JSON list of C-alpha atoms in Angstrom, two decimals:
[
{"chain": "A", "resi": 1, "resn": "UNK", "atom": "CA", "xyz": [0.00, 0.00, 0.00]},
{"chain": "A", "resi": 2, "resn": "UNK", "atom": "CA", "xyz": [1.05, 3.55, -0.48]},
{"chain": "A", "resi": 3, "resn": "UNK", "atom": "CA", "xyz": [2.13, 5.67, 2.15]},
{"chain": "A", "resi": 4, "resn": "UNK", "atom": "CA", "xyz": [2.28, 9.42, 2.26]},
{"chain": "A", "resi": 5, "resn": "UNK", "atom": "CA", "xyz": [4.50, 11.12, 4.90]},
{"chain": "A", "resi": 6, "resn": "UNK", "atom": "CA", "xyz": [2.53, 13.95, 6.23]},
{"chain": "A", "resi": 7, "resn": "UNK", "atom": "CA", "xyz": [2.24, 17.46, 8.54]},
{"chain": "A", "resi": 8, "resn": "UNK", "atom": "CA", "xyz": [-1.79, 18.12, 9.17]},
{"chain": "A", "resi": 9, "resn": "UNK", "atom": "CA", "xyz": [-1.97, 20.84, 7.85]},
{"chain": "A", "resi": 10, "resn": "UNK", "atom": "CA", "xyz": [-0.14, 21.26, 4.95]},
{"chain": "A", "resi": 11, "resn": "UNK", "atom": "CA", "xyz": [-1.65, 22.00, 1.74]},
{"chain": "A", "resi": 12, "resn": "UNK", "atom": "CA", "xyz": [1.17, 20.42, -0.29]},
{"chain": "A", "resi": 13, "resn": "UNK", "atom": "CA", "xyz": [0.20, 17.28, 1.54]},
{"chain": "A", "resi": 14, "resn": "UNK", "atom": "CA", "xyz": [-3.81, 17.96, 1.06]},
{"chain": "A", "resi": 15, "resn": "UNK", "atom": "CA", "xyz": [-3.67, 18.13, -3.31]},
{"chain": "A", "resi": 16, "resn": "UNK", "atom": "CA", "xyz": [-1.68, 14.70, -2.71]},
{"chain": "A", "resi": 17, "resn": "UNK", "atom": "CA", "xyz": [-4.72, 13.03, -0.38]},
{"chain": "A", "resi": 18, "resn": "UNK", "atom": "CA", "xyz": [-7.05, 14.64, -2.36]},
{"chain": "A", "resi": 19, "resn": "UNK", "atom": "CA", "xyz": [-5.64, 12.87, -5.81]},
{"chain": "A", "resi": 20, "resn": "UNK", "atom": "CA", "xyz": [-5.28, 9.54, -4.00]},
{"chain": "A", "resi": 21, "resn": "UNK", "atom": "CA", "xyz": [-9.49, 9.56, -2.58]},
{"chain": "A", "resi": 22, "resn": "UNK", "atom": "CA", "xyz": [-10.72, 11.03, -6.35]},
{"chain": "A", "resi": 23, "resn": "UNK", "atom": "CA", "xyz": [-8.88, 8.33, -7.55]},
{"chain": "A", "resi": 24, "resn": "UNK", "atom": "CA", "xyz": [-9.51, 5.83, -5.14]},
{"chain": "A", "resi": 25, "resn": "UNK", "atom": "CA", "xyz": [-6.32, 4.55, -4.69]},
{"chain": "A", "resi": 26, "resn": "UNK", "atom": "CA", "xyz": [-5.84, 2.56, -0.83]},
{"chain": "A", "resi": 27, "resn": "UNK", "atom": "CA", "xyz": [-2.90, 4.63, 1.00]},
{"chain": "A", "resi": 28, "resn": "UNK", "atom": "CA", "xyz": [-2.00, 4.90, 4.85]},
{"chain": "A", "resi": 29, "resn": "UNK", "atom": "CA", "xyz": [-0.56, 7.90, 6.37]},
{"chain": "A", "resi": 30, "resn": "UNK", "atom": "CA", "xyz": [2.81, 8.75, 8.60]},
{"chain": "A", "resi": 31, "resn": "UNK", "atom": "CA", "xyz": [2.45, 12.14, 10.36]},
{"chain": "A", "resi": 32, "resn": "UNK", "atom": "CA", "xyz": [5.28, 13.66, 11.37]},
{"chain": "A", "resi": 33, "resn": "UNK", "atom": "CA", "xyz": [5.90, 16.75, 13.50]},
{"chain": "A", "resi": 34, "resn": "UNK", "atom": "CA", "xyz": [8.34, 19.14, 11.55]},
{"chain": "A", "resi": 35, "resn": "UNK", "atom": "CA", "xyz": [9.68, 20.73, 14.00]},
{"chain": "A", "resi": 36, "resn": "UNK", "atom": "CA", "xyz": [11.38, 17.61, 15.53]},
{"chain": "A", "resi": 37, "resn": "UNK", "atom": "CA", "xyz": [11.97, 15.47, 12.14]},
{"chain": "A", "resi": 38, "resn": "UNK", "atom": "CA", "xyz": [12.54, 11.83, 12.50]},
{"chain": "A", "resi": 39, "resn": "UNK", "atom": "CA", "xyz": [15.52, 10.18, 11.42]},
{"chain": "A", "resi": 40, "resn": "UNK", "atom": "CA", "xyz": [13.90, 7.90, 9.26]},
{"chain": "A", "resi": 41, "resn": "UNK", "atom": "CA", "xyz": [12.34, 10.67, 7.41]},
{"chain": "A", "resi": 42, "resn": "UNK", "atom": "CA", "xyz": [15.17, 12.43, 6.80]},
{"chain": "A", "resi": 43, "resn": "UNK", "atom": "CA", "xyz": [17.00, 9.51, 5.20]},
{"chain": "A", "resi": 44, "resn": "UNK", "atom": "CA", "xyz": [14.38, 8.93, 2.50]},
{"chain": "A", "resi": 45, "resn": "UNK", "atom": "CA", "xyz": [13.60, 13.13, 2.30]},
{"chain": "A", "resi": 46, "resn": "UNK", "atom": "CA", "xyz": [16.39, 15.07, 0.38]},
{"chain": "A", "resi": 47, "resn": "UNK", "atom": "CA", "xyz": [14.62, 18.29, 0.91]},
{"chain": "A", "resi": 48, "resn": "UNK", "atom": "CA", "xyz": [13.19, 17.49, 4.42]},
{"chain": "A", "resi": 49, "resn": "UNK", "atom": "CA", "xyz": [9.86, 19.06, 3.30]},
{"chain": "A", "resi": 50, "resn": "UNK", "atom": "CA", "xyz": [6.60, 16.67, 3.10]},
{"chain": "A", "resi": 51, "resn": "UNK", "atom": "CA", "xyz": [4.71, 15.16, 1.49]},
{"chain": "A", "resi": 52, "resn": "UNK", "atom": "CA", "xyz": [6.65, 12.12, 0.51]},
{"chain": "A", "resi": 53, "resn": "UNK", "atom": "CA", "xyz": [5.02, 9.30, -1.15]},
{"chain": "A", "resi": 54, "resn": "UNK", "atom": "CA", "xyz": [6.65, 6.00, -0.36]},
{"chain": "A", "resi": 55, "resn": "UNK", "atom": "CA", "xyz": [5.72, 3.88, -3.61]},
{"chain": "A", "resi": 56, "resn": "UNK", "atom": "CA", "xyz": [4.16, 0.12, -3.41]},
{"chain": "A", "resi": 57, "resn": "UNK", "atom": "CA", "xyz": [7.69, -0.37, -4.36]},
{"chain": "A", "resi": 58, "resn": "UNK", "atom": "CA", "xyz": [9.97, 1.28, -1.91]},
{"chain": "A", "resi": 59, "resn": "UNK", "atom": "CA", "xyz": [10.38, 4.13, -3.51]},
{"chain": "A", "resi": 60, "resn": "UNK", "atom": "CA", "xyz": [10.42, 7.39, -1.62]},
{"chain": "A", "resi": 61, "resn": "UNK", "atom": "CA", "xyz": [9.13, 10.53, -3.67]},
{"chain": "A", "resi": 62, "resn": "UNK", "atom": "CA", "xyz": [9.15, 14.04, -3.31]},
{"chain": "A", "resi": 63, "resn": "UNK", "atom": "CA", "xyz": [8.05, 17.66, -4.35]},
{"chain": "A", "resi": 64, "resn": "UNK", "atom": "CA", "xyz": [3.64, 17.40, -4.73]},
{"chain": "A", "resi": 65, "resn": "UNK", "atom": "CA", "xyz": [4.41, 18.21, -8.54]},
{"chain": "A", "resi": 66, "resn": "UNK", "atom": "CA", "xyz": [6.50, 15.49, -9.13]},
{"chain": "A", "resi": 67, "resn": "UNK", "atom": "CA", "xyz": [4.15, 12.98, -7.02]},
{"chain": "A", "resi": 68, "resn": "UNK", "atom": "CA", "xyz": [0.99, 14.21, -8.79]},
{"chain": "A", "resi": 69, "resn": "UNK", "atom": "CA", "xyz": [2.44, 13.77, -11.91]},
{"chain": "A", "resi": 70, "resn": "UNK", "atom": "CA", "xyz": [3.16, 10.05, -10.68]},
{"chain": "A", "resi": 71, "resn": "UNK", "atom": "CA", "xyz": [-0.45, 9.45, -9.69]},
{"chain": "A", "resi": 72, "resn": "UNK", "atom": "CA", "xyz": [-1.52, 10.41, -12.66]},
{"chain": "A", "resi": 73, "resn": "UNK", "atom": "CA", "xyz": [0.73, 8.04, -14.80]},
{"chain": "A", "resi": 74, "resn": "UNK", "atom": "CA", "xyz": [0.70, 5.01, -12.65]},
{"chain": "A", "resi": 75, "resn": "UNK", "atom": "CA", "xyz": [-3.58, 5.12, -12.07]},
{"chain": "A", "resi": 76, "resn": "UNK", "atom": "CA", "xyz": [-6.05, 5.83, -14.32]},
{"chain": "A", "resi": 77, "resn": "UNK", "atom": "CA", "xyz": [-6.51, 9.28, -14.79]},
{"chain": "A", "resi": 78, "resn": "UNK", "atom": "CA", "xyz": [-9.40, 11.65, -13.34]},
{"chain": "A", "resi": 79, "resn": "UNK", "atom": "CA", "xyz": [-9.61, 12.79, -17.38]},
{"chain": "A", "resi": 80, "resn": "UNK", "atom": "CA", "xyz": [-8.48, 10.61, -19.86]},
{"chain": "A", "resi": 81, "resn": "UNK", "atom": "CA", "xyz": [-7.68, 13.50, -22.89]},
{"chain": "A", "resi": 82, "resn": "UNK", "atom": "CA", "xyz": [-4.70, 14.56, -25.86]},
{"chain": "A", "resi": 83, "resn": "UNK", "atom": "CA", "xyz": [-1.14, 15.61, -24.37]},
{"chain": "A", "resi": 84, "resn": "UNK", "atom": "CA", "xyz": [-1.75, 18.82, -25.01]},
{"chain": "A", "resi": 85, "resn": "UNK", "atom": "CA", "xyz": [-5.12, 19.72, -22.89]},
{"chain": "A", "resi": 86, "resn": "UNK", "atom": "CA", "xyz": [-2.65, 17.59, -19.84]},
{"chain": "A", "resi": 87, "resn": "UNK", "atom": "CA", "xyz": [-0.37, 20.20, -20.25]},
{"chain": "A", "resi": 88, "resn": "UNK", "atom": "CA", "xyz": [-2.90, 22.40, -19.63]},
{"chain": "A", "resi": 89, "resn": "UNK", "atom": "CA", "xyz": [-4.05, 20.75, -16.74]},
{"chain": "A", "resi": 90, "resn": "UNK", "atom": "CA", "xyz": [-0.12, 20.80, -15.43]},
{"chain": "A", "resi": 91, "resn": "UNK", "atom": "CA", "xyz": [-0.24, 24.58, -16.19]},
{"chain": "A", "resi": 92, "resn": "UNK", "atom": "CA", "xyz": [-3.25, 25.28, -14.13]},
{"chain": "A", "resi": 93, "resn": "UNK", "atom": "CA", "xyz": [-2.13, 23.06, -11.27]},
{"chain": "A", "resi": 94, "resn": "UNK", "atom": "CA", "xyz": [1.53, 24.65, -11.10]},
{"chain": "A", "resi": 95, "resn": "UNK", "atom": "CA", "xyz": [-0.92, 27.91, -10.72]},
{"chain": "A", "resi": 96, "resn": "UNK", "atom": "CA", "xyz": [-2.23, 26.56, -7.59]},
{"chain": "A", "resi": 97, "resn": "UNK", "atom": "CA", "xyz": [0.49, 24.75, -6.13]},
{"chain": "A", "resi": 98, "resn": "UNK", "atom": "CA", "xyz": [2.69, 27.98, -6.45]},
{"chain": "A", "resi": 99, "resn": "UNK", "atom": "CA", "xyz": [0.30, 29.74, -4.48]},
{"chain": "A", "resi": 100, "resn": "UNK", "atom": "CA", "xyz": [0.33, 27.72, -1.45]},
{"chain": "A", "resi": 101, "resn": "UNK", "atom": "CA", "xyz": [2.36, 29.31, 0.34]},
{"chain": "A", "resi": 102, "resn": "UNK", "atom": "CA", "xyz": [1.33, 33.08, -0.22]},
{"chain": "A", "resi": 103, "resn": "UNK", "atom": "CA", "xyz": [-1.84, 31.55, 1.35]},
{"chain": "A", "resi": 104, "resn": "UNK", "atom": "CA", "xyz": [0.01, 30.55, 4.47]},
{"chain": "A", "resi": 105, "resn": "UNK", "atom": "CA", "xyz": [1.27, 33.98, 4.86]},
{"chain": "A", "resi": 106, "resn": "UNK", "atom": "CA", "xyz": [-1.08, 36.18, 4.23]},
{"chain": "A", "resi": 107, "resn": "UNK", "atom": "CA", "xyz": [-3.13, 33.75, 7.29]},
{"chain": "A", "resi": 108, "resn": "UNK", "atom": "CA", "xyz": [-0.41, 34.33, 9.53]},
{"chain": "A", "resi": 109, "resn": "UNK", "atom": "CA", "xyz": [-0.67, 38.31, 9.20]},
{"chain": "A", "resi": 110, "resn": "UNK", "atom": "CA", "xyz": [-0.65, 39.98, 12.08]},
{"chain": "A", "resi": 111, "resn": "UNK", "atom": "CA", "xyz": [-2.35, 42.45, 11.70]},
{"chain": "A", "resi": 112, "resn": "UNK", "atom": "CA", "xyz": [-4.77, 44.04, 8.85]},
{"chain": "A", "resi": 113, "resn": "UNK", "atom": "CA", "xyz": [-1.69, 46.03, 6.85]},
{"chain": "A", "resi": 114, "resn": "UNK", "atom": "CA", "xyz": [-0.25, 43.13, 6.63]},
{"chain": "A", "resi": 115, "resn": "UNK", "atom": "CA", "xyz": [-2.95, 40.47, 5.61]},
{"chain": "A", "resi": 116, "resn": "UNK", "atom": "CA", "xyz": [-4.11, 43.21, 2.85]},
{"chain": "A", "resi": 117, "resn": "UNK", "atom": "CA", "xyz": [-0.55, 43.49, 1.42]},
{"chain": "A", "resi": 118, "resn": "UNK", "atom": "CA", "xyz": [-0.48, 39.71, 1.32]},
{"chain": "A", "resi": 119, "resn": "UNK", "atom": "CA", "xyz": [-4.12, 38.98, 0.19]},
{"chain": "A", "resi": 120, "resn": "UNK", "atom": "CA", "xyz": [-3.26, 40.94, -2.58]},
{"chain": "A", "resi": 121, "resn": "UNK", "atom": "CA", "xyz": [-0.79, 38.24, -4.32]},
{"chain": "A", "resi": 122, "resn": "UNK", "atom": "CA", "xyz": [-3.35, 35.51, -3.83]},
{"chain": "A", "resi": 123, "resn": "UNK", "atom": "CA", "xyz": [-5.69, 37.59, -5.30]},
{"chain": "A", "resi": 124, "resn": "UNK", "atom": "CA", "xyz": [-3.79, 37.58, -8.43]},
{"chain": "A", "resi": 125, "resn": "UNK", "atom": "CA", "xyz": [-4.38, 34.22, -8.65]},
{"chain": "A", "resi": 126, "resn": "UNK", "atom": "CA", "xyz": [-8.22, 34.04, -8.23]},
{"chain": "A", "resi": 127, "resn": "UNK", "atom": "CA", "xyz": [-8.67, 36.58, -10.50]},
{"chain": "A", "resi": 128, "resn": "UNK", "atom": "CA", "xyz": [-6.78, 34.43, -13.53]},
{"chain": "A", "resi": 129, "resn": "UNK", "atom": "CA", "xyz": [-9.01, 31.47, -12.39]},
{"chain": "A", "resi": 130, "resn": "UNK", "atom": "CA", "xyz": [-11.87, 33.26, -12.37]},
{"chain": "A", "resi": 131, "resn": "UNK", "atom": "CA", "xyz": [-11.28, 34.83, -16.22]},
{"chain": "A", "resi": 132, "resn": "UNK", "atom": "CA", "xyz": [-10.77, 30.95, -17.16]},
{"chain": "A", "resi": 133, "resn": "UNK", "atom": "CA", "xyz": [-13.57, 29.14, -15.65]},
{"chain": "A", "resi": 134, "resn": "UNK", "atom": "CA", "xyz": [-16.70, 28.42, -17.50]},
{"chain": "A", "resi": 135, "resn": "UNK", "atom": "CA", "xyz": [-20.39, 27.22, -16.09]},
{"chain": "A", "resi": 136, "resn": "UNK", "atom": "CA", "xyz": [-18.35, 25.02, -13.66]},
{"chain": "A", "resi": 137, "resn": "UNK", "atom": "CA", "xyz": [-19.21, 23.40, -11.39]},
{"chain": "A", "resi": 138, "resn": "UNK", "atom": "CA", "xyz": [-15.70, 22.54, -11.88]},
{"chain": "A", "resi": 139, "resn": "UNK", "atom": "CA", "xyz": [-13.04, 24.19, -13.83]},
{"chain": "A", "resi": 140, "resn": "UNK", "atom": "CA", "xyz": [-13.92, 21.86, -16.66]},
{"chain": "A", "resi": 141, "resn": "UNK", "atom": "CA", "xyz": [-17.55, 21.61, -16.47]},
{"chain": "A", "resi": 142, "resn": "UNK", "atom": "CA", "xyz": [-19.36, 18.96, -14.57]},
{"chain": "A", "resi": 143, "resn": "UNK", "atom": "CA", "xyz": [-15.83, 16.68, -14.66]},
{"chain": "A", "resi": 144, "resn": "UNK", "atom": "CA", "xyz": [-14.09, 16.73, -11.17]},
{"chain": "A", "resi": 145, "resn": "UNK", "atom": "CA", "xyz": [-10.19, 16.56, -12.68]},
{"chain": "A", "resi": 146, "resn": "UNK", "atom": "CA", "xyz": [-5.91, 17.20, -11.35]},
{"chain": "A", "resi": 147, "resn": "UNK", "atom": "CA", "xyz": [-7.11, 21.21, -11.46]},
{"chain": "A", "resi": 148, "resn": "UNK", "atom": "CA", "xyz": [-9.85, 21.17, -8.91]},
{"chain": "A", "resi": 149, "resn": "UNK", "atom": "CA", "xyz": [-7.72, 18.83, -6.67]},
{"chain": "A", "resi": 150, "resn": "UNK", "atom": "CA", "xyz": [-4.50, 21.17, -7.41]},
{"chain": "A", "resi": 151, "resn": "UNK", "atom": "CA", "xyz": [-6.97, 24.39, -6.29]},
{"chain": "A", "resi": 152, "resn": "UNK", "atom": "CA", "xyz": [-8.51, 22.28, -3.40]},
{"chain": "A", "resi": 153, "resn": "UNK", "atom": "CA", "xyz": [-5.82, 23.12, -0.50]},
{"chain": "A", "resi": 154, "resn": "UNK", "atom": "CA", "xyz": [-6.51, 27.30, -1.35]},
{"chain": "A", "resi": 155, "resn": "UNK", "atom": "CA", "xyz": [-9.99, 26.83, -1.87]},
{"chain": "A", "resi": 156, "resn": "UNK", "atom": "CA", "xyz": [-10.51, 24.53, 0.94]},
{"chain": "A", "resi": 157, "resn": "UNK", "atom": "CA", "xyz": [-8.43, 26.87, 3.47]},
{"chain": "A", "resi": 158, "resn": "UNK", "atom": "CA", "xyz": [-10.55, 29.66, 2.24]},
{"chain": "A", "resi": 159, "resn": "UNK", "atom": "CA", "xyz": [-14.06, 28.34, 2.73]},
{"chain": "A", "resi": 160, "resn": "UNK", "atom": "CA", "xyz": [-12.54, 27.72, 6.64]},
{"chain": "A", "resi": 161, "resn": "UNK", "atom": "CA", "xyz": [-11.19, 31.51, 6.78]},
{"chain": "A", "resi": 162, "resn": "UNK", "atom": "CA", "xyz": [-14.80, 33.73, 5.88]},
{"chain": "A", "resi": 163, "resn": "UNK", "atom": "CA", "xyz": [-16.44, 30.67, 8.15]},
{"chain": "A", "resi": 164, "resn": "UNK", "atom": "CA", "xyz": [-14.39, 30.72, 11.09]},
{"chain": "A", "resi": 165, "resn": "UNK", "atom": "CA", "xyz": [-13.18, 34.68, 10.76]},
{"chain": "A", "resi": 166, "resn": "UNK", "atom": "CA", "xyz": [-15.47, 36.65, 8.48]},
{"chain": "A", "resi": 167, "resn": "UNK", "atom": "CA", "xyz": [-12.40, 36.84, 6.19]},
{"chain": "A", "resi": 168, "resn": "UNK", "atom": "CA", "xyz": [-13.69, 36.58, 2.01]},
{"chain": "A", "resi": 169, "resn": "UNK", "atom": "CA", "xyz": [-10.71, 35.92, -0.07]},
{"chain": "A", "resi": 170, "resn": "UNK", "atom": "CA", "xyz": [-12.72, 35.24, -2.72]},
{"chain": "A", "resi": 171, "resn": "UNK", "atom": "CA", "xyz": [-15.54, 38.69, -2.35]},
{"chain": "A", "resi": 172, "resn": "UNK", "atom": "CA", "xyz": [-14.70, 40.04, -5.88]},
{"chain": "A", "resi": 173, "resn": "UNK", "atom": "CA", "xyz": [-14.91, 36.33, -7.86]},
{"chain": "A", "resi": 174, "resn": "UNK", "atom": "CA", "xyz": [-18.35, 35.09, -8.11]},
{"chain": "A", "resi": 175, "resn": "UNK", "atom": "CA", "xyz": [-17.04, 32.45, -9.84]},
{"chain": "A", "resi": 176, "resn": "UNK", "atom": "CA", "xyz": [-14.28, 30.85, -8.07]},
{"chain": "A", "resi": 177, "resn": "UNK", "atom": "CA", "xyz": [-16.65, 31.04, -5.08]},
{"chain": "A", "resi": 178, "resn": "UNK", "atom": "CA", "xyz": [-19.12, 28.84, -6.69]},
{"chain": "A", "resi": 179, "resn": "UNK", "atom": "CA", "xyz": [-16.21, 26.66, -7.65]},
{"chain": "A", "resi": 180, "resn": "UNK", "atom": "CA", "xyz": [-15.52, 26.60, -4.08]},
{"chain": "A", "resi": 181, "resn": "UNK", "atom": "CA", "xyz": [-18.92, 25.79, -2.97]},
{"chain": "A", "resi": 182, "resn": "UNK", "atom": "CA", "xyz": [-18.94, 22.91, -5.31]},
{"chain": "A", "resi": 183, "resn": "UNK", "atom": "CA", "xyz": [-15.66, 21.22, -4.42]},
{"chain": "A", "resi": 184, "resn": "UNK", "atom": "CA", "xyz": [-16.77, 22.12, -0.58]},
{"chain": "A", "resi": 185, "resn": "UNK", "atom": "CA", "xyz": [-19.74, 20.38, -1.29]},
{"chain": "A", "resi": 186, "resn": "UNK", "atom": "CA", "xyz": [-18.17, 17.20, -2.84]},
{"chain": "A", "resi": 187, "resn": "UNK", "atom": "CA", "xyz": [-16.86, 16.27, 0.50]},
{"chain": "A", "resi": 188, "resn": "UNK", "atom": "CA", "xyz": [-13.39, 15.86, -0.93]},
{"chain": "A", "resi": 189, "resn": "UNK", "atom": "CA", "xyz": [-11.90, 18.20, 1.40]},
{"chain": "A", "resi": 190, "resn": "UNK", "atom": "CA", "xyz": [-12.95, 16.39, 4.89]},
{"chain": "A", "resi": 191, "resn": "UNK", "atom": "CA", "xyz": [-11.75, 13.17, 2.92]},
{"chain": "A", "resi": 192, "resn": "UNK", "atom": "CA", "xyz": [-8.50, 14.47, 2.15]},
{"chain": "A", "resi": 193, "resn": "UNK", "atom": "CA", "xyz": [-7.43, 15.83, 5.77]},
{"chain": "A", "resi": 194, "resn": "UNK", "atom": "CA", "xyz": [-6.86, 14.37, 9.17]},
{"chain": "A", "resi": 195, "resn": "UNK", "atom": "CA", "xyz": [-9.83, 14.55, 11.41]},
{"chain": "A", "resi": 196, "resn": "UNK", "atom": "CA", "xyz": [-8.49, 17.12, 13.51]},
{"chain": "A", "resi": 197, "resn": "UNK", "atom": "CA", "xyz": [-7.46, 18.98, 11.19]},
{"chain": "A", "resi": 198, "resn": "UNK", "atom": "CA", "xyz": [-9.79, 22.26, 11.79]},
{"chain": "A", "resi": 199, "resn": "UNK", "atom": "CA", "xyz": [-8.80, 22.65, 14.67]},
{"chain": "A", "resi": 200, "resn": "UNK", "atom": "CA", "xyz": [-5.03, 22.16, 14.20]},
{"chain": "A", "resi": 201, "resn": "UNK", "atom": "CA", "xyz": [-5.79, 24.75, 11.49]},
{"chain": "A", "resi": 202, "resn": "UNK", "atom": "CA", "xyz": [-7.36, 27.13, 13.65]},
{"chain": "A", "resi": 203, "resn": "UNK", "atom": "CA", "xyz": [-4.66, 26.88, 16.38]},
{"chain": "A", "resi": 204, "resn": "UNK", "atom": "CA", "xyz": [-2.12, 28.20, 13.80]},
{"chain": "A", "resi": 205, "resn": "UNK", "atom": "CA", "xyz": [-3.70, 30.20, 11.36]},
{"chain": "A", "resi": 206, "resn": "UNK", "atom": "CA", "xyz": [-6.81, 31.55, 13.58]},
{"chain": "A", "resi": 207, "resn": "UNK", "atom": "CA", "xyz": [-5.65, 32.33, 17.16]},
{"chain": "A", "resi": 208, "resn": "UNK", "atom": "CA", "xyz": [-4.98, 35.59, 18.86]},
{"chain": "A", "resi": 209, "resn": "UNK", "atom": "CA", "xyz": [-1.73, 35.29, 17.12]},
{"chain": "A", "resi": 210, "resn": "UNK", "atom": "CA", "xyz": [-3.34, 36.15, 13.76]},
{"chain": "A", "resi": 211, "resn": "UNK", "atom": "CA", "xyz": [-4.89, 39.12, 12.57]},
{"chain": "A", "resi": 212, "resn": "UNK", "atom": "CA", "xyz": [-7.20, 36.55, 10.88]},
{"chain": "A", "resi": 213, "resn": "UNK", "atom": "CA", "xyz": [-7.51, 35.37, 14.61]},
{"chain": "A", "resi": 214, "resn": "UNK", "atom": "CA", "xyz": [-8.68, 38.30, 16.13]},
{"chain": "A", "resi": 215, "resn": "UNK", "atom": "CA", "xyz": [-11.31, 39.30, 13.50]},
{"chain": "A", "resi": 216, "resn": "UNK", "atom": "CA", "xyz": [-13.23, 36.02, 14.63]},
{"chain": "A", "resi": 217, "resn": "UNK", "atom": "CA", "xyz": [-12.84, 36.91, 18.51]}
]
C-alpha cells in the first residue's frame, strides 16, 4: 500500500490526499511533527519538506508536482484527454500549487496592513481562475479533474477563513466562489485531511496570534 508522509496541515500534503481519494487509490498515512523530524524521514527526504510518497515499491518521492504527476501516470486518470489539454491541466495546477504558500502567509498576518498586502498576491491568482472558468461546477464543467484537486488546499483553506473569521478571499470572484462551494460540497476536502485537522488549522492560522484570529474573537 502507499504511504504518504505527512504534517496536518499542509496544503502540499492535502492536493496529494485529495488525488489519492478522487482516484480511489488505498494509502495509509505517517504524520510527522516538523519541527522535531525523524531520522527515518530524513534519510528517505532530500529536501526534508513533506509530502513524501513511499511507492508500493519502496520508492520514496518528493516535491507534490512530481508525485501528482506520478499518480496520474501510474492510475487511471481523473480525465483521460490529448497531451496537449494535460499540459494544460499541469499549467493550471503549477498555478495553484505555487500559491500555497502566499496563502500561508497572508493567514499568519498579524495584523490588517499586513494580511491586505499579502491577500493581494493571492488575489492575483483568483482573478486568472476566475477569467478561465466556464459554467463550472468545476473548472472543466461537470468533470471533477488534477485542477480542482491542485486548487482544493486554497480553496478549501478559504471556505474555513470567511467561516471561522469573516475573512472573504474570494468577495470580488463570483465564480471561483461557486467553484468553491462545489468542491466544498463534494466532501473531498474532509476526505482528504486528518480529522483534527480544523482545529489544528485554527490553532495556527486563527488564534490571537493572527490578525485573521482576532477578526473572529
Amino acid at each position: 500500500m502507499l504511504k504518504v508522509v505527512s504534517f496536518k496541515i499542509c496544503p502540499f500534503v492535502q492536493r496529494v490526499t485529495a488525488l489519492l481519494e478522487v482516484k480511489d487509490v488505498p494509502y495509509e498515512v505517517a504524520y510527522i511533527d516538523l519541527g522535531n523530524k525523524p531520522r527515518w524521514f530524513l534519510d528517505i527526504s532530500p529536501t526534508g519538506q513533506v509530502p513524501v510518497l513511499i511507492t508500493e515499491g519502496g520508492t520514496a518521492l518528493f516535491e507534490s508536482d512530481a508525485i501528482a504527476e506520478y499518480l496520474d501516470e501510474a492510475y487511471p486518470r481523473l480525465r483521460d484527454v490529448p497531451a496537449e489539454e494535460r499540459a494544460h491541466e499541469r499549467a493550471w495546477s503549477y498555478q495553484a500549487a505555487k500559491h500555497y504558500l502566499v496563502q500561508c502567509s497572508a493567514m499568519r498576518s498579524k495584523d490588517a496592513e499586513t494580511l491586505h498586502e499579502r491577500s493581494a498576491k493571492l488575489a492575483k491568482a483568483f482573478a486568472r481562475a476566475e477569467a478561465q472558468l466556464g459554467k463550472g461546477p468545476f473548472f472543466h464543467g461537470d468533470e471533477l479533474g488534477n485542477v480542482d484537486v491542485a486548487w482544493l488546499p486554497l480553496l478549501h483553506r478559504a471556505d474555513l477563513v470567511r467561516r471561522h473569521a469573516g475573512y472573504d478571499f474570494l468577495r470580488e470572484f463570483p465564480k471561483t466562489r461557486a467553484w468553491q462551494k462545489a468542491l466544498v460540497a463534494s466532501g473531498l476536502a474532509e476526505r482528504s485531511v486528518a480529522d483534527d485537522f480544523t482545529e489544528k488549522f485554527g490553532a495556527f492560522y486563527l488564534s490571537s496570534e493572527t490578525h485573521l484570529g482576532r477578526l473572529g474573537l
